[in-house]
CSV table of C-alpha atoms and ligand atoms in Angstrom, one decimal:
chain,number,residue,atom,x,y,z
A,1,MET,CA,-120.1,258.5,90.3
A,2,ASN,CA,-120.6,258.4,93.9
A,3,LYS,CA,-117.3,259.0,95.6
A,4,LYS,CA,-118.8,258.8,99.2
A,5,GLU,CA,-116.4,256.7,101.2
A,6,ILE,CA,-117.5,253.1,101.7
A,7,LYS,CA,-117.0,251.3,105.0
A,8,SER,CA,-119.0,248.2,104.6
A,9,ILE,CA,-120.7,246.2,101.8
A,10,ALA,CA,-122.9,243.3,101.5
A,11,ILE,CA,-122.9,240.4,99.1
A,12,ASN,CA,-125.6,237.9,98.1
A,13,THR,CA,-126.2,235.0,95.6
A,14,GLY,CA,-129.6,234.7,94.0
A,15,GLY,CA,-131.3,232.3,91.5
A,16,GLY,CA,-130.0,228.8,90.5
A,17,ASP,CA,-126.5,228.2,91.7
A,18,ALA,CA,-123.6,228.1,89.3
A,19,PRO,CA,-120.0,226.8,89.6
A,20,GLY,CA,-117.8,229.8,90.5
A,21,LEU,CA,-120.2,231.5,93.1
A,22,ASN,CA,-117.7,230.7,96.0
A,23,ALA,CA,-114.8,232.1,93.9
A,24,VAL,CA,-116.6,235.4,93.4
A,25,ILE,CA,-117.5,235.5,97.1
A,26,ARG,CA,-113.8,234.9,97.9
A,27,ALA,CA,-112.6,237.6,95.6
A,28,VAL,CA,-115.2,240.2,97.0
A,29,VAL,CA,-114.5,239.5,100.5
A,30,LEU,CA,-110.6,239.7,100.1
A,31,SER,CA,-110.8,242.7,97.8
A,32,SER,CA,-113.0,244.5,100.4
A,33,PHE,CA,-110.8,243.4,103.4
A,34,ASN,CA,-107.7,244.7,101.6
A,35,ARG,CA,-109.4,248.1,101.2
A,36,GLY,CA,-110.3,248.2,104.9
A,37,TRP,CA,-114.0,247.6,104.2
A,38,LYS,CA,-116.3,245.2,106.1
A,39,CYS,CA,-118.2,242.6,104.1
A,40,TYR,CA,-121.5,241.0,105.1
A,41,GLY,CA,-123.1,238.0,103.4
A,42,ILE,CA,-126.9,237.7,103.1
A,43,ARG,CA,-128.2,234.3,103.3
A,44,GLU,CA,-130.1,232.7,100.4
A,45,GLY,CA,-130.8,235.6,98.2
A,46,TYR,CA,-132.6,238.2,100.2
A,47,ASN,CA,-134.2,235.7,102.6
A,48,GLY,CA,-131.6,236.5,105.2
A,49,ILE,CA,-133.2,239.9,105.4
A,50,LEU,CA,-136.8,239.0,104.7
A,51,GLN,CA,-137.0,236.0,107.0
A,52,PRO,CA,-134.2,236.6,109.5
A,53,ASP,CA,-135.7,234.1,112.1
A,54,GLU,CA,-135.1,231.2,109.9
A,55,TYR,CA,-131.3,231.6,110.3
A,56,PRO,CA,-129.5,230.9,113.6
A,57,ASP,CA,-127.0,233.7,112.6
A,58,GLY,CA,-129.8,236.2,112.0
A,59,GLY,CA,-129.6,235.9,108.1
A,60,ILE,CA,-126.7,238.5,107.6
A,61,VAL,CA,-123.1,237.3,108.6
A,62,GLU,CA,-119.9,239.1,108.6
A,63,LEU,CA,-117.4,237.4,106.1
A,64,THR,CA,-113.8,237.6,106.9
A,65,PRO,CA,-110.7,236.2,105.1
A,66,ASP,CA,-111.1,233.1,107.3
A,67,SER,CA,-114.7,232.6,106.1
A,68,VAL,CA,-113.7,232.3,102.5
A,69,ARG,CA,-110.4,230.3,103.1
A,70,GLY,CA,-110.3,227.2,100.6
A,71,ILE,CA,-113.5,227.9,98.7
A,72,THR,CA,-112.4,229.0,95.3
A,73,HIS,CA,-112.8,225.4,93.9
A,74,LEU,CA,-116.0,224.5,95.6
A,75,GLY,CA,-119.4,224.3,93.9
A,76,GLY,CA,-122.6,225.7,95.3
A,77,THR,CA,-122.5,228.9,97.4
A,78,ILE,CA,-121.5,229.3,101.1
A,79,LEU,CA,-124.4,231.8,101.4
A,80,GLY,CA,-127.0,229.6,99.9
A,81,THR,CA,-129.4,230.8,97.3
A,82,THR,CA,-133.0,230.6,96.2
A,83,ASN,CA,-135.1,231.1,93.1
A,84,ARG,CA,-138.3,231.6,95.2
A,85,GLY,CA,-137.8,234.7,97.2
A,86,ASN,CA,-137.9,237.6,94.6
A,87,PRO,CA,-138.6,240.6,96.9
A,88,LEU,CA,-140.4,242.4,94.1
A,89,ASN,CA,-142.9,239.6,93.8
A,90,TYR,CA,-142.7,237.9,97.2
A,91,PRO,CA,-145.1,235.2,97.7
A,92,LEU,CA,-146.9,235.9,101.1
A,93,LYS,CA,-149.5,233.7,102.6
A,94,GLN,CA,-152.7,235.5,103.3
A,95,PRO,CA,-155.0,234.9,106.4
A,96,ASP,CA,-157.4,233.1,104.0
A,97,GLY,CA,-154.7,230.6,103.0
A,98,SER,CA,-154.3,232.2,99.6
A,99,VAL,CA,-150.8,233.3,98.4
A,100,LYS,CA,-150.3,237.0,97.2
A,101,GLU,CA,-147.3,238.4,95.6
A,102,VAL,CA,-146.1,241.6,97.4
A,103,ASN,CA,-143.2,244.0,96.8
A,104,ARG,CA,-140.8,244.0,99.9
A,105,ILE,CA,-137.9,245.9,98.4
A,106,ASP,CA,-138.2,248.8,101.0
A,107,GLU,CA,-137.6,246.3,103.7
A,108,ILE,CA,-134.3,245.5,102.1
A,109,ILE,CA,-133.3,249.2,101.9
A,110,GLN,CA,-134.3,249.6,105.5
A,111,ALA,CA,-132.1,246.7,106.6
A,112,PHE,CA,-129.1,248.1,104.8
A,113,ASN,CA,-129.6,251.6,106.3
A,114,GLU,CA,-130.0,250.1,109.9
A,115,ARG,CA,-126.8,248.2,109.6
A,116,GLY,CA,-124.9,251.0,108.0
A,117,ILE,CA,-124.1,248.9,104.8
A,118,ASP,CA,-123.1,251.3,102.0
A,119,ALA,CA,-123.3,249.1,99.0
A,120,LEU,CA,-124.4,245.7,97.6
A,121,ILE,CA,-122.7,243.3,95.2
A,122,ALA,CA,-125.5,241.1,93.9
A,123,ILE,CA,-124.4,237.8,92.1
A,124,GLY,CA,-127.1,236.5,89.8
A,125,GLY,CA,-128.9,236.1,86.5
A,126,ASP,CA,-131.3,238.3,84.7
A,127,GLY,CA,-134.0,238.1,87.5
A,128,SER,CA,-131.4,238.8,90.3
A,129,LEU,CA,-129.9,241.6,88.4
A,130,HIS,CA,-133.4,243.2,87.8
A,131,ILE,CA,-133.9,243.2,91.6
A,132,ALA,CA,-130.3,244.7,91.9
A,133,HIS,CA,-131.4,247.5,89.4
A,134,GLU,CA,-134.5,248.3,91.4
A,135,ILE,CA,-132.5,248.4,94.7
A,136,SER,CA,-130.1,250.8,93.2
A,137,LEU,CA,-133.0,253.0,91.9
A,138,ARG,CA,-133.9,253.5,95.6
A,139,GLY,CA,-130.5,255.0,96.3
A,140,LEU,CA,-128.2,252.1,97.4
A,141,ARG,CA,-125.0,251.6,95.5
A,142,VAL,CA,-125.1,248.3,93.7
A,143,ILE,CA,-122.9,246.3,91.3
A,144,GLY,CA,-124.0,243.1,89.7
A,145,VAL,CA,-122.0,240.0,88.8
A,146,PRO,CA,-123.1,237.9,85.8
A,147,LYS,CA,-123.9,234.3,86.9
A,148,THR,CA,-125.6,231.6,85.2
A,149,ILE,CA,-124.8,228.3,83.6
A,150,ASP,CA,-127.3,229.2,80.8
A,151,ASN,CA,-124.9,232.1,79.5
A,152,ASP,CA,-128.2,234.0,78.5
A,153,LEU,CA,-127.1,237.4,80.0
A,154,GLU,CA,-126.8,240.4,77.7
A,155,ARG,CA,-123.8,242.6,77.5
A,156,THR,CA,-121.2,240.1,78.7
A,157,VAL,CA,-119.4,237.7,76.4
A,158,ILE,CA,-119.8,235.0,78.9
A,159,THR,CA,-121.2,234.4,82.3
A,160,PHE,CA,-119.4,232.4,84.9
A,161,GLY,CA,-120.7,228.7,85.4
A,162,PHE,CA,-121.3,228.2,81.6
A,163,ASP,CA,-117.9,226.8,80.9
A,164,THR,CA,-118.1,224.3,83.7
A,165,ALA,CA,-121.6,223.2,82.6
A,166,VAL,CA,-120.6,222.6,79.0
A,167,SER,CA,-117.3,220.9,79.9
A,168,PHE,CA,-119.3,218.4,82.1
A,169,ALA,CA,-122.0,217.9,79.4
A,170,SER,CA,-119.5,217.3,76.7
A,171,ASN,CA,-117.9,214.7,78.9
A,172,CYS,CA,-121.2,213.1,79.3
A,173,ILE,CA,-121.7,212.9,75.6
A,174,ASP,CA,-118.3,211.3,75.2
A,175,ARG,CA,-119.4,208.6,77.6
A,176,LEU,CA,-122.7,208.1,75.9
A,177,HIS,CA,-121.2,207.7,72.5
A,178,SER,CA,-119.9,204.3,73.3
A,179,THR,CA,-123.1,202.9,74.8
A,180,ALA,CA,-125.1,204.4,71.8
A,181,GLU,CA,-122.8,202.7,69.4
A,182,ALA,CA,-122.7,199.4,71.3
A,183,HIS,CA,-126.5,199.2,71.2
A,184,ARG,CA,-127.0,200.9,67.8
A,185,ARG,CA,-129.3,203.4,69.4
A,186,ILE,CA,-130.3,207.0,69.3
A,187,MET,CA,-129.2,208.8,72.4
A,188,VAL,CA,-131.1,212.0,73.1
A,189,VAL,CA,-129.4,214.2,75.7
A,190,GLU,CA,-131.5,217.0,77.3
A,191,VAL,CA,-129.5,219.9,78.9
A,192,MET,CA,-130.6,223.0,80.8
A,193,GLY,CA,-130.5,226.5,79.4
A,194,ARG,CA,-133.9,228.0,79.8
A,195,TYR,CA,-135.1,229.7,76.6
A,196,ALA,CA,-131.6,229.9,75.2
A,197,GLY,CA,-129.6,227.2,73.3
A,198,TRP,CA,-126.1,228.1,74.5
A,199,ILE,CA,-125.4,225.0,76.5
A,200,ALA,CA,-126.9,222.7,74.0
A,201,LEU,CA,-125.0,224.3,71.1
A,202,HIS,CA,-121.6,224.3,72.7
A,203,THR,CA,-122.1,220.8,74.1
A,204,GLY,CA,-123.3,219.4,70.7
A,205,VAL,CA,-120.5,220.9,68.7
A,206,SER,CA,-117.8,219.9,71.2
A,207,GLY,CA,-119.3,216.5,71.7
A,208,THR,CA,-119.8,215.8,68.0
A,209,ALA,CA,-123.5,215.4,68.1
A,210,ASP,CA,-125.4,214.6,64.9
A,211,ALA,CA,-128.4,216.9,65.7
A,212,ILE,CA,-128.7,219.9,68.1
A,213,LEU,CA,-132.2,221.3,68.9
A,214,ILE,CA,-132.2,224.7,70.4
A,215,PRO,CA,-135.0,227.2,71.2
A,216,GLU,CA,-133.9,229.7,68.7
A,217,ILE,CA,-134.5,227.3,65.9
A,218,PRO,CA,-137.9,225.4,66.2
A,219,TYR,CA,-137.3,221.9,64.8
A,220,ASP,CA,-138.9,219.5,62.5
A,221,LEU,CA,-138.0,216.0,63.7
A,222,GLU,CA,-138.6,214.5,60.2
A,223,LYS,CA,-135.4,216.4,59.3
A,224,VAL,CA,-133.6,214.9,62.2
A,225,ALA,CA,-134.9,211.4,61.4
A,226,GLU,CA,-133.7,211.8,57.7
A,227,LYS,CA,-130.1,212.6,59.1
A,228,ILE,CA,-130.3,209.5,61.3
A,229,ILE,CA,-131.5,207.3,58.5
A,230,GLU,CA,-128.8,208.7,56.2
A,231,ARG,CA,-126.1,207.7,58.8
A,232,GLU,CA,-127.8,204.3,59.0
A,233,LYS,CA,-127.1,203.8,55.3
A,234,LEU,CA,-123.5,204.8,55.8
A,235,GLY,CA,-123.1,202.1,58.4
A,236,LYS,CA,-123.3,204.4,61.3
A,237,HIS,CA,-125.9,202.7,63.4
A,238,PHE,CA,-126.1,205.1,66.3
A,239,SER,CA,-126.8,208.9,66.6
A,240,MET,CA,-126.4,211.6,69.2
A,241,VAL,CA,-129.1,214.2,69.6
A,242,VAL,CA,-128.5,217.2,72.1
A,243,VAL,CA,-131.7,219.0,73.0
A,244,ALA,CA,-132.0,222.2,75.0
A,245,GLU,CA,-134.8,222.0,77.6
A,246,GLY,CA,-136.4,225.1,76.0
A,247,ALA,CA,-136.4,223.6,72.4
A,248,LYS,CA,-139.8,223.3,70.7
A,249,PRO,CA,-141.1,221.9,67.5
A,250,LYS,CA,-142.1,224.2,64.6
A,251,GLY,CA,-145.6,225.6,65.5
A,252,GLY,CA,-145.4,223.9,68.9
A,253,THR,CA,-144.7,224.9,72.5
A,254,VAL,CA,-142.0,224.2,75.2
A,255,SER,CA,-142.3,221.1,77.5
A,256,VAL,CA,-143.0,222.2,81.1
A,257,LEU,CA,-143.0,220.3,84.4
A,258,GLY,CA,-146.3,220.8,86.1
A,259,GLU,CA,-148.2,224.1,86.7
A,260,LYS,CA,-146.4,227.3,87.1
A,261,GLU,CA,-146.2,228.2,90.9
A,262,VAL,CA,-146.8,231.7,92.3
A,263,GLY,CA,-143.5,233.5,92.7
A,264,ARG,CA,-141.5,231.0,90.6
A,265,ALA,CA,-140.4,230.8,87.0
A,266,GLU,CA,-142.0,228.2,84.6
A,267,ARG,CA,-140.1,224.8,85.0
A,268,LEU,CA,-138.9,223.5,81.7
A,269,GLY,CA,-138.3,219.8,81.2
A,270,GLY,CA,-139.4,216.7,79.4
A,271,ILE,CA,-138.4,217.5,75.8
A,272,GLY,CA,-135.7,214.8,75.8
A,273,GLU,CA,-138.1,212.0,76.4
A,274,ARG,CA,-140.5,213.5,73.8
A,275,VAL,CA,-138.0,213.7,71.1
A,276,ALA,CA,-136.7,210.2,71.9
A,277,ARG,CA,-140.2,208.6,71.5
A,278,GLU,CA,-141.0,210.5,68.3
A,279,LEU,CA,-137.6,209.6,66.8
A,280,GLU,CA,-138.3,205.9,67.5
A,281,ILE,CA,-141.4,206.1,65.5
A,282,LEU,CA,-139.9,208.1,62.7
A,283,THR,CA,-136.7,206.0,62.3
A,284,GLY,CA,-137.7,202.6,63.6
A,285,LYS,CA,-134.6,202.7,65.8
A,286,GLU,CA,-134.4,202.3,69.6
A,287,ALA,CA,-133.9,205.6,71.4
A,288,ARG,CA,-133.0,206.6,75.0
A,289,ALA,CA,-133.3,210.0,76.7
A,290,VAL,CA,-130.8,211.1,79.3
A,291,VAL,CA,-131.5,214.4,81.3
A,292,LEU,CA,-128.3,216.0,82.6
A,293,GLY,CA,-130.4,218.5,84.5
A,294,HIS,CA,-128.9,219.8,87.7
A,295,LEU,CA,-125.7,217.8,87.3
A,296,LEU,CA,-124.7,220.7,85.1
A,297,ARG,CA,-124.8,223.1,88.1
A,298,GLY,CA,-122.7,220.9,90.4
A,299,GLY,CA,-119.1,220.2,91.0
A,300,SER,CA,-116.0,222.4,90.9
A,301,PRO,CA,-115.6,225.3,88.4
A,302,THR,CA,-113.3,224.8,85.6
A,303,ASN,CA,-110.1,226.8,85.6
A,304,PHE,CA,-111.7,229.2,83.1
A,305,ASP,CA,-114.7,229.7,85.4
A,306,ARG,CA,-112.5,230.1,88.6
A,307,VAL,CA,-110.4,232.8,87.0
A,308,LEU,CA,-113.4,234.6,85.5
A,309,SER,CA,-115.2,234.5,88.8
A,310,LEU,CA,-112.3,235.9,90.8
A,311,ARG,CA,-111.9,238.6,88.1
A,312,PHE,CA,-115.6,239.5,88.3
A,313,GLY,CA,-115.5,239.5,92.1
A,314,ALA,CA,-112.3,241.7,92.3
A,315,ALA,CA,-113.8,244.0,89.6
A,316,ALA,CA,-117.1,244.6,91.4
A,317,VAL,CA,-115.3,245.8,94.5
A,318,ARG,CA,-113.0,247.9,92.3
A,319,GLY,CA,-116.0,249.3,90.6
A,320,LEU,CA,-117.6,250.4,94.0
A,321,ALA,CA,-114.2,251.9,95.0
A,322,GLU,CA,-114.3,253.9,91.8
A,323,GLY,CA,-117.7,255.2,92.7
A,324,ARG,CA,-119.7,253.1,90.2
A,325,SER,CA,-123.3,251.9,90.8
A,326,ASP,CA,-126.3,250.4,89.1
A,327,CYS,CA,-123.9,248.5,86.8
A,328,MET,CA,-122.7,245.0,86.1
A,329,ALA,CA,-119.1,243.6,85.6
A,330,ALA,CA,-119.0,242.2,82.2
A,331,LEU,CA,-116.4,240.3,80.2
A,332,ASP,CA,-115.2,242.2,77.1
A,333,PRO,CA,-111.9,240.5,76.5
A,334,PRO,CA,-109.3,241.3,77.4
A,335,TYR,CA,-111.1,243.6,79.9
A,336,VAL,CA,-113.8,243.3,82.5
A,337,LYS,CA,-115.9,246.4,81.9
A,338,PHE,CA,-119.0,247.8,83.5
A,339,VAL,CA,-122.3,247.9,81.7
A,340,PRO,CA,-125.6,249.5,83.0
A,341,LEU,CA,-127.9,247.1,84.8
A,342,SER,CA,-130.8,248.4,83.0
A,343,GLN,CA,-129.3,246.8,79.8
A,344,VAL,CA,-129.1,243.3,81.4
A,345,ALA,CA,-132.1,243.2,83.8
A,346,LYS,CA,-135.0,241.1,82.6
A,347,ARG,CA,-133.4,240.6,79.2
A,348,MET,CA,-132.3,237.4,77.5
A,349,LYS,CA,-129.3,236.9,75.3
A,350,LEU,CA,-130.3,234.3,72.7
A,351,VAL,CA,-128.0,232.6,70.2
A,352,PRO,CA,-127.7,234.8,67.2
A,353,LEU,CA,-128.6,232.8,64.1
A,354,ASP,CA,-125.7,234.1,62.2
A,355,SER,CA,-123.2,233.4,64.8
A,356,ASP,CA,-120.0,231.6,63.9
A,357,ILE,CA,-120.8,228.6,66.1
A,358,ILE,CA,-124.1,227.9,64.3
A,359,LEU,CA,-122.3,228.2,60.9
A,360,THR,CA,-119.6,225.9,62.3
A,361,ALA,CA,-122.2,223.3,63.3
A,362,ARG,CA,-123.8,223.4,59.9
A,363,GLU,CA,-120.4,223.1,58.1
A,364,LEU,CA,-119.7,220.0,60.3
A,365,GLY,CA,-122.9,218.4,59.2
A,366,ILE,CA,-124.9,218.8,62.3
A,367,THR,CA,-128.5,219.3,61.7
A,368,PHE,CA,-130.7,221.8,63.7
A,369,GLY,CA,-133.9,220.0,62.4
A,370,GLU,CA,-134.7,222.8,60.0
B,401,LIG,O1,-131.0,229.2,85.1
B,401,LIG,C1,-130.3,228.1,85.5
B,401,LIG,C2,-131.2,226.9,85.5
B,401,LIG,O2,-130.3,225.9,85.9
B,401,LIG,C3,-132.0,226.6,84.2
B,401,LIG,O3,-131.1,226.2,83.2
B,401,LIG,C4,-133.0,225.8,84.5
B,401,LIG,O4,-134.2,225.9,83.7
B,401,LIG,C5,-133.4,226.2,85.9
B,401,LIG,O5,-132.2,226.9,86.4
B,401,LIG,C6,-133.8,225.1,86.8
B,401,LIG,O6,-134.1,225.7,88.2
B,401,LIG,P1,-134.5,224.9,89.4
B,401,LIG,O7,-133.3,224.9,90.3
B,401,LIG,O8,-135.6,225.5,90.0
B,401,LIG,O9,-134.9,223.4,89.0
C-alpha cells in the first residue's frame, strides 16, 4: 500500500469504446473532486501525451464536475479513445517511409512527473490494462477499470458494456425473427466478441436462437443444417443462427478482414456471410447474413451498465485513496473488489465449456454445431 497523499490523478479510455465509459469518467471525476483531488483527462488513450500537438487543448485537460454533467447516459467517451496508439508498440514512421514499433512508455511517466500527476485510472480491456500494468511497474500508482462489450476479461464476473451490447443484440434478433419467418429463411446474425463467445452465447440464449456458433466450440455446419432440416419437418420454416465473429469451423481458421496492420489487432469479420452461404448449400434454403458489428458498441448504457460503471469509477478512486496500485476494480457480487493487474493483463476469459449457460442452451435444444 502506498499511503502518500494524492493531489491529482489522470484518467484515460483506451481500446474500442463501450457503453458506460462516460459513467465511469463521471464517477471518477466526482469522487476525486469530493476528496479535494484534481482530475485530468488524457485524450484518446495516451495520444494526448504522445501527440499533444494534435489537440487544441494540449491533449491533457482538467475535468471538473461541470465537465461531466449529464454524461452518465451517453455512449462513447468524452475523452475519445483509440485502438491504434499502444505506447508499448507505438507505430512510428521512419525516415525511409517504413513503420517501426517503438516503446514510448517512459514519455508517459515523464509527462505525469512534469505535471505532478500522482496516479492514473486506466479504463480499458486486456490490452489497455497490460499498458496500465507496465506503467505501474515503472512506479506510477495505477488502478484499472474493466471495460469491453466482449466480456472477455479475467477476474471480474462481468465488464461494463457487455449488458448493453447483449440487450441490443437480443432486440435485433427479436426483430429478425418476424422477417425470417415471413420469408421462410435462415437468418445468420454475426456479433462481435473477438476470440470469446460471450456476446453470441448470451444473445442467442435470450433471443431463442436455434444455433449458436462460438470460438470455444469449433463448429460442423452439417450439424447445424441437420437442426434446420429437422425444424423444417416440424413445420418451422425459418431458423435463427447467431455466430460470434471469432467462430471457426472444426479444423479451420477464423475469418479476418484484410491484412493485419502494424500496431493493430487482427480484424475479425465475415464469418456470418460464410456460414449463410454454406447453410444455403447444405439445406437448400435461402439464408441472409446480418452483421451487427459496431452497433453493439453504440447507444446509451443499460441501467445495469450505468450502475456498474459508476460503481467501478467510484471504487477505483476509493482504491487509490486506500493506497492501492497495480490492480483492477472487479465485480465479485455483491462487492467490487481489487485484483492484481498482472492476472488480467494480456489474458482472455473464454466461455467455460461446463458453464451453466452452455448447459442451459443445450437443454433448450440450441445446437452449437458439435
Ligand atoms: O473489443 C471490442 C471490439 O468491439 C471487438 O468485439 C471487435 O473485434 C473489435 O473491438 C473491433 O474493433 P474496431 O473498432 O477496430 O473495428
